[in-house]
Short mmCIF file of N, CA and C in Angstrom, two decimals:
data_model
loop_
_atom_site.label_atom_id
_atom_site.label_comp_id
_atom_site.label_asym_id
_atom_site.label_seq_id
_atom_site.Cartn_x
_atom_site.Cartn_y
_atom_site.Cartn_z
N UNK A 170 41.94 -2.33 19.80
CA UNK A 170 42.89 -3.27 19.14
C UNK A 170 42.72 -4.61 20.08
N UNK A 171 42.82 -4.49 21.43
CA UNK A 171 42.65 -5.47 21.82
C UNK A 171 41.64 -6.51 21.91
N UNK A 172 40.29 -5.74 22.02
CA UNK A 172 38.98 -6.41 21.60
C UNK A 172 38.93 -7.28 20.42
N UNK A 173 39.71 -6.42 19.52
CA UNK A 173 39.74 -7.12 18.15
C UNK A 173 40.36 -8.49 18.11
N UNK A 174 41.54 -8.61 18.88
CA UNK A 174 42.41 -9.91 18.98
C UNK A 174 41.71 -10.59 19.82
N UNK A 175 40.88 -10.38 20.73
CA UNK A 175 39.89 -11.13 21.51
C UNK A 175 39.17 -11.98 20.67
N UNK A 176 38.31 -11.17 19.90
CA UNK A 176 37.26 -11.71 19.01
C UNK A 176 37.85 -12.62 18.17
N UNK A 177 39.18 -12.28 17.58
CA UNK A 177 39.73 -13.36 16.69
C UNK A 177 39.97 -14.53 17.10
N UNK A 178 40.62 -14.41 18.81
CA UNK A 178 40.81 -15.87 19.31
C UNK A 178 39.81 -16.52 19.36
N UNK A 179 38.43 -16.00 20.00
CA UNK A 179 37.16 -16.82 20.02
C UNK A 179 36.72 -17.38 18.68
N UNK A 180 36.81 -16.45 17.64
CA UNK A 180 36.49 -16.96 16.61
C UNK A 180 37.37 -18.17 15.97
N UNK A 181 38.47 -17.94 16.11
CA UNK A 181 39.30 -19.16 15.90
C UNK A 181 39.12 -20.47 16.51
N UNK A 182 38.41 -20.42 17.80
CA UNK A 182 38.47 -21.28 18.54
C UNK A 182 37.10 -22.13 18.14
N UNK A 183 36.14 -21.41 17.71
CA UNK A 183 34.85 -21.84 17.58
C UNK A 183 34.56 -21.92 16.14
N UNK A 184 35.10 -21.24 15.11
CA UNK A 184 34.92 -21.34 13.79
C UNK A 184 36.12 -21.14 12.99
N UNK A 185 36.91 -21.97 12.98
CA UNK A 185 38.57 -21.86 12.54
C UNK A 185 38.61 -21.58 11.01
N UNK A 186 37.69 -21.72 10.07
CA UNK A 186 37.91 -21.78 8.78
C UNK A 186 38.39 -20.26 8.38
N UNK A 187 39.36 -20.33 7.47
CA UNK A 187 39.93 -19.24 6.84
C UNK A 187 40.78 -18.18 7.60
N UNK A 188 40.70 -18.50 8.90
CA UNK A 188 41.49 -17.73 9.67
C UNK A 188 43.04 -17.48 9.68
N UNK A 189 43.75 -18.11 8.96
CA UNK A 189 45.09 -17.95 8.78
C UNK A 189 45.70 -16.75 8.31
N UNK A 190 44.76 -16.09 7.39
CA UNK A 190 45.10 -14.72 6.81
C UNK A 190 44.37 -13.66 7.68
N UNK A 191 43.93 -13.92 8.31
CA UNK A 191 43.16 -12.61 9.09
C UNK A 191 44.29 -12.07 10.16
N UNK A 192 45.08 -12.77 10.85
CA UNK A 192 45.81 -11.55 11.60
C UNK A 192 46.37 -10.28 11.27
N UNK A 193 46.83 -10.64 9.77
CA UNK A 193 47.24 -9.38 9.21
C UNK A 193 46.46 -8.50 8.49
N UNK A 194 45.20 -8.91 8.45
CA UNK A 194 44.26 -8.24 7.81
C UNK A 194 43.15 -7.51 8.78
N UNK A 195 43.22 -8.02 10.12
CA UNK A 195 42.57 -7.25 10.99
C UNK A 195 43.11 -6.01 11.67
N UNK A 196 44.43 -5.76 11.51
CA UNK A 196 44.89 -4.37 11.69
C UNK A 196 44.39 -3.38 10.74
N UNK A 197 43.69 -3.76 9.89
CA UNK A 197 43.54 -2.62 8.68
C UNK A 197 41.84 -2.12 9.04
N UNK A 198 41.87 -0.91 8.36
CA UNK A 198 40.36 -0.22 8.49
C UNK A 198 39.49 -1.16 7.68
N UNK A 199 39.85 -1.23 6.27
CA UNK A 199 39.07 -2.47 5.30
C UNK A 199 40.01 -3.21 4.44
N UNK A 200 39.63 -4.05 3.74
CA UNK A 200 40.41 -4.97 2.82
C UNK A 200 39.49 -5.63 2.10
N UNK A 201 39.79 -5.99 0.85
CA UNK A 201 39.05 -6.79 0.03
C UNK A 201 38.78 -8.14 0.46
N UNK A 202 37.34 -8.33 0.45
CA UNK A 202 36.89 -9.67 1.20
C UNK A 202 37.67 -10.75 0.27
N UNK A 203 38.31 -11.87 1.04
CA UNK A 203 38.71 -12.96 0.65
C UNK A 203 37.48 -14.22 0.31
N UNK A 204 37.93 -14.82 -0.61
CA UNK A 204 36.77 -15.37 -1.11
C UNK A 204 36.31 -16.75 -0.14
N UNK A 205 37.52 -16.99 0.54
CA UNK A 205 37.25 -18.30 1.58
C UNK A 205 36.46 -17.64 3.15
N UNK A 206 36.23 -16.20 3.09
CA UNK A 206 35.65 -15.87 4.47
C UNK A 206 34.29 -15.18 3.96
N UNK A 207 33.33 -15.75 4.57
CA UNK A 207 31.87 -15.03 4.20
C UNK A 207 31.51 -13.91 5.21
N UNK A 208 30.54 -13.32 5.09
CA UNK A 208 30.16 -12.04 5.37
C UNK A 208 29.81 -12.38 7.01
N UNK A 209 29.22 -13.41 7.27
CA UNK A 209 28.79 -13.82 8.64
C UNK A 209 29.80 -14.01 9.47
N UNK A 210 31.04 -14.77 9.00
CA UNK A 210 32.48 -15.00 9.72
C UNK A 210 32.93 -13.90 9.92
N UNK A 211 33.08 -12.85 9.01
CA UNK A 211 33.71 -11.74 9.33
C UNK A 211 33.02 -10.75 10.35
N UNK A 212 31.78 -10.82 10.30
CA UNK A 212 31.05 -10.24 11.26
C UNK A 212 31.49 -10.75 12.73
N UNK A 213 31.81 -11.80 12.77
CA UNK A 213 32.17 -12.24 14.19
C UNK A 213 33.32 -11.43 14.97
N UNK A 214 34.17 -11.07 14.02
CA UNK A 214 35.61 -10.36 14.14
C UNK A 214 35.37 -8.91 14.12
N UNK A 215 34.26 -8.57 13.86
CA UNK A 215 33.96 -7.11 14.01
C UNK A 215 34.04 -6.16 12.56
N UNK A 216 33.63 -7.08 11.31
CA UNK A 216 33.76 -6.24 10.16
C UNK A 216 32.35 -6.73 9.42
N UNK A 217 32.10 -5.78 8.59
CA UNK A 217 30.75 -6.01 7.88
C UNK A 217 31.12 -5.68 6.33
N UNK A 218 30.72 -6.59 5.51
CA UNK A 218 30.92 -6.66 4.10
C UNK A 218 30.10 -5.46 3.44
N UNK A 219 30.80 -4.39 2.67
CA UNK A 219 30.11 -3.51 1.88
C UNK A 219 30.74 -3.63 0.63
N UNK A 220 29.92 -3.98 -0.40
CA UNK A 220 30.36 -4.08 -1.57
C UNK A 220 31.28 -5.45 -1.84
N UNK A 221 32.52 -4.81 -2.28
CA UNK A 221 33.73 -5.81 -2.47
C UNK A 221 34.70 -5.84 -1.45
N UNK A 222 34.40 -5.13 -0.30
CA UNK A 222 35.32 -4.71 0.99
C UNK A 222 34.57 -5.28 2.14
N UNK A 223 35.60 -5.51 3.10
CA UNK A 223 35.24 -5.93 4.54
C UNK A 223 35.59 -4.67 5.26
N UNK A 224 34.72 -3.97 5.84
CA UNK A 224 34.93 -2.71 6.48
C UNK A 224 34.82 -2.93 8.11
N UNK A 225 35.75 -2.32 9.08
CA UNK A 225 35.43 -2.58 10.51
C UNK A 225 34.48 -1.79 10.84
N UNK A 226 33.29 -2.44 11.71
CA UNK A 226 31.95 -2.06 11.77
C UNK A 226 32.07 -0.55 12.43
N UNK A 227 33.00 -0.33 13.20
CA UNK A 227 32.90 1.00 13.70
C UNK A 227 32.83 2.08 12.62
N UNK A 228 33.78 1.99 11.82
CA UNK A 228 34.08 2.70 10.42
C UNK A 228 33.10 2.83 9.65
N UNK A 229 32.37 1.76 9.46
CA UNK A 229 30.96 1.65 8.66
C UNK A 229 29.86 2.27 9.14
N UNK A 230 29.82 2.50 10.63
CA UNK A 230 28.94 3.28 11.16
C UNK A 230 29.09 4.55 10.98
N UNK A 231 30.43 4.96 11.23
CA UNK A 231 30.90 6.40 11.28
C UNK A 231 30.30 6.88 10.02
N UNK A 232 30.73 6.30 8.93
CA UNK A 232 30.51 6.67 7.43
C UNK A 232 28.90 6.75 7.47
N UNK A 233 28.12 5.48 7.77
CA UNK A 233 26.73 5.64 7.89
C UNK A 233 26.17 7.00 8.38
N UNK A 234 26.68 7.34 9.75
CA UNK A 234 26.08 8.43 10.65
C UNK A 234 26.38 9.77 9.70
N UNK A 235 27.55 9.77 8.93
CA UNK A 235 28.07 11.03 8.37
C UNK A 235 27.18 11.20 7.02
N UNK A 236 27.10 10.15 6.34
CA UNK A 236 26.01 10.18 5.02
C UNK A 236 24.60 10.56 5.61
N UNK A 237 24.07 10.42 6.54
CA UNK A 237 22.76 10.42 7.05
C UNK A 237 22.56 11.99 7.57
N UNK A 238 23.71 12.33 7.88
CA UNK A 238 23.78 13.89 8.43
C UNK A 238 23.63 14.67 7.06
N UNK A 239 24.43 14.34 6.05
CA UNK A 239 24.48 15.08 4.78
C UNK A 239 23.15 15.02 4.24
N UNK A 240 22.62 13.72 4.32
CA UNK A 240 21.26 13.59 3.63
C UNK A 240 20.36 14.38 4.02
N UNK A 241 20.31 14.91 5.31
CA UNK A 241 19.11 15.75 6.04
C UNK A 241 18.57 16.57 5.20
N UNK A 242 19.52 17.59 4.52
CA UNK A 242 19.33 18.77 3.75
C UNK A 242 19.15 18.49 2.40
N UNK A 243 19.09 17.17 1.74
CA UNK A 243 18.91 16.93 0.49
C UNK A 243 20.07 16.08 -0.06
N UNK A 244 19.78 16.21 -1.34
CA UNK A 244 20.78 15.72 -2.37
C UNK A 244 22.35 16.27 -1.97
N UNK A 245 23.44 15.25 -1.90
CA UNK A 245 24.54 15.78 -1.54
C UNK A 245 25.84 14.98 -2.28
N UNK A 246 26.83 15.76 -2.38
CA UNK A 246 27.96 15.58 -2.91
C UNK A 246 28.75 14.36 -2.05
N UNK A 247 29.59 13.61 -2.23
CA UNK A 247 30.27 12.71 -0.98
C UNK A 247 31.55 13.59 -0.47
N UNK A 248 31.48 13.66 0.89
CA UNK A 248 32.75 14.34 1.56
C UNK A 248 34.07 13.25 1.32
N UNK A 249 34.97 14.30 0.97
CA UNK A 249 36.31 13.63 0.51
C UNK A 249 36.69 12.66 1.54
N UNK A 250 36.53 12.99 2.72
CA UNK A 250 37.22 12.29 3.84
C UNK A 250 36.49 10.82 4.04
N UNK A 251 35.33 10.24 3.31
CA UNK A 251 34.94 9.20 3.40
C UNK A 251 35.92 8.05 2.94
N UNK A 252 36.63 8.47 1.81
CA UNK A 252 37.43 7.64 1.13
C UNK A 252 38.58 7.15 2.04
N UNK A 253 38.96 8.24 2.76
CA UNK A 253 40.08 8.02 3.78
C UNK A 253 39.49 7.46 5.00
N UNK A 254 38.14 7.45 5.42
CA UNK A 254 37.84 6.69 6.51
C UNK A 254 37.81 5.36 6.17
N UNK A 255 37.28 4.86 4.83
CA UNK A 255 37.10 3.62 4.59
C UNK A 255 38.42 2.96 4.26
N UNK A 256 39.39 3.70 4.00
CA UNK A 256 40.77 3.01 3.76
C UNK A 256 41.00 2.47 2.36
N UNK A 257 40.05 3.39 1.42
CA UNK A 257 40.36 3.02 0.10
C UNK A 257 40.15 4.01 -0.80
N UNK A 258 40.32 3.97 -2.03
CA UNK A 258 40.34 5.23 -3.16
C UNK A 258 39.06 5.55 -3.34
N UNK A 259 39.08 6.67 -3.88
CA UNK A 259 37.78 7.54 -3.72
C UNK A 259 36.77 6.98 -4.85
N UNK A 260 37.21 6.05 -6.11
CA UNK A 260 36.63 5.69 -7.02
C UNK A 260 36.00 4.37 -6.23
N UNK A 261 36.36 3.96 -5.19
CA UNK A 261 35.64 2.71 -4.69
C UNK A 261 34.79 3.00 -3.73
N UNK A 262 34.28 4.22 -3.35
CA UNK A 262 33.59 4.58 -2.59
C UNK A 262 32.06 4.35 -2.76
N UNK A 263 31.60 4.84 -4.11
CA UNK A 263 30.35 4.32 -4.34
C UNK A 263 29.80 3.29 -4.37
N UNK A 264 30.85 2.04 -4.70
CA UNK A 264 30.47 0.50 -4.52
C UNK A 264 30.11 0.30 -3.03
N UNK A 265 30.66 1.12 -2.33
CA UNK A 265 30.78 0.69 -0.76
C UNK A 265 29.72 1.23 0.10
N UNK A 266 29.25 2.40 -0.65
CA UNK A 266 27.84 2.87 0.05
C UNK A 266 26.70 2.50 -0.42
N UNK A 267 26.65 1.95 -1.57
CA UNK A 267 25.39 1.70 -2.18
C UNK A 267 24.81 0.42 -1.28
N UNK A 268 25.47 -0.26 -0.78
CA UNK A 268 24.75 -1.31 0.19
C UNK A 268 23.96 -0.76 1.32
N UNK A 269 24.67 0.47 1.76
CA UNK A 269 23.66 1.16 2.66
C UNK A 269 22.60 2.07 2.43
N UNK A 270 22.40 1.99 1.02
CA UNK A 270 21.23 2.46 0.39
C UNK A 270 21.09 3.66 -0.51
N UNK A 271 22.42 4.45 -0.37
CA UNK A 271 22.58 5.47 -1.12
C UNK A 271 22.90 5.34 -2.66
N UNK A 272 22.29 6.11 -3.27
CA UNK A 272 22.28 5.93 -4.92
C UNK A 272 22.84 7.42 -5.54
N UNK A 273 23.37 7.05 -6.37
CA UNK A 273 23.88 8.45 -7.40
C UNK A 273 23.08 8.80 -8.29
N UNK A 274 22.66 10.09 -8.22
CA UNK A 274 21.45 10.42 -9.35
C UNK A 274 21.86 10.86 -10.40
N UNK A 275 21.44 11.22 -11.74
CA UNK A 275 21.83 11.57 -12.80
C UNK A 275 22.60 12.94 -12.75
N UNK A 276 22.31 13.60 -11.76
CA UNK A 276 22.90 15.00 -11.62
C UNK A 276 24.47 14.70 -10.74
N UNK A 277 24.79 13.77 -10.51
CA UNK A 277 25.93 13.41 -9.56
C UNK A 277 25.88 13.32 -8.06
N UNK A 278 24.75 13.91 -7.78
CA UNK A 278 24.53 13.93 -6.24
C UNK A 278 23.92 12.44 -5.56
N UNK A 279 24.26 12.51 -4.44
CA UNK A 279 23.69 11.16 -3.73
C UNK A 279 22.37 11.45 -3.10
N UNK A 280 21.48 10.46 -3.05
CA UNK A 280 20.13 10.72 -2.30
C UNK A 280 20.36 9.39 -1.11
N UNK A 281 19.41 9.93 0.02
CA UNK A 281 19.31 9.05 1.00
C UNK A 281 18.46 7.83 0.66
N UNK A 282 18.78 6.83 1.12
CA UNK A 282 17.68 5.55 0.91
C UNK A 282 16.17 6.02 1.29
N UNK A 283 15.38 5.50 0.33
CA UNK A 283 14.03 5.88 0.68
C UNK A 283 13.56 5.17 1.82
N UNK A 284 12.68 5.53 2.54
CA UNK A 284 11.90 4.66 3.51
C UNK A 284 10.76 4.55 3.38
N UNK A 285 10.33 3.18 3.37
CA UNK A 285 8.81 2.77 3.25
C UNK A 285 8.34 2.83 4.14
N UNK A 286 7.10 3.40 4.24
CA UNK A 286 6.07 3.56 5.86
C UNK A 286 5.38 2.35 5.82
N UNK A 287 5.19 1.59 6.91
CA UNK A 287 4.68 0.36 7.18
C UNK A 287 3.11 0.88 7.14
N UNK A 288 2.29 0.12 6.46
CA UNK A 288 0.91 0.40 6.61
C UNK A 288 0.52 -0.54 7.72
N UNK A 289 -0.27 0.31 8.85
CA UNK A 289 -0.80 -0.26 10.09
C UNK A 289 -2.12 -1.02 9.46
N UNK A 290 -2.37 -2.41 9.79
CA UNK A 290 -3.73 -2.72 9.41
C UNK A 290 -4.64 -2.59 10.42
N UNK A 291 -5.70 -1.88 10.32
CA UNK A 291 -6.70 -1.80 11.32
C UNK A 291 -7.39 -2.80 11.83
N UNK A 292 -7.81 -3.03 12.98
CA UNK A 292 -8.41 -4.52 12.97
C UNK A 292 -9.83 -4.11 12.99
N UNK A 293 -10.66 -4.80 12.32
CA UNK A 293 -11.86 -4.52 12.11
C UNK A 293 -12.76 -5.00 13.40
N UNK A 294 -13.61 -4.50 13.73
CA UNK A 294 -14.41 -4.56 15.02
C UNK A 294 -15.46 -5.98 14.63
N UNK A 295 -15.17 -6.91 15.14
CA UNK A 295 -15.88 -8.25 14.96
C UNK A 295 -17.02 -8.20 15.75
N UNK A 296 -17.22 -7.66 17.11
CA UNK A 296 -17.97 -7.46 17.94
C UNK A 296 -19.39 -6.88 17.48
N UNK A 297 -20.27 -7.45 17.59
CA UNK A 297 -21.75 -6.90 17.23
C UNK A 297 -22.69 -6.90 18.09
#
């Protein structure tokens, strides 16, 4: 909590826009993103925007790690505690994890984001 207050003070000093409503919001795990606060500004005070909500970065990382752990074994259903971690109702969770790359399949199970492998271009030997 102290670090968040320090970040808020620094952010107010260097980028004061829309910071009047943030003190009451900063104590929450997540909140609906106000229209006058953009994602970059919220990142200054330790929040990341996932869907319509701003989520504390440590909580978003915890959720990401848990979903990655679940996805290692294949398609999975959402753990119930994810909604509690995110400070929202369970209906909102799919909108919040979609920016992390998780998609719900026709069977109702979630799948990990697909990882595209980068193709390494081989150098052609130009010396003859």
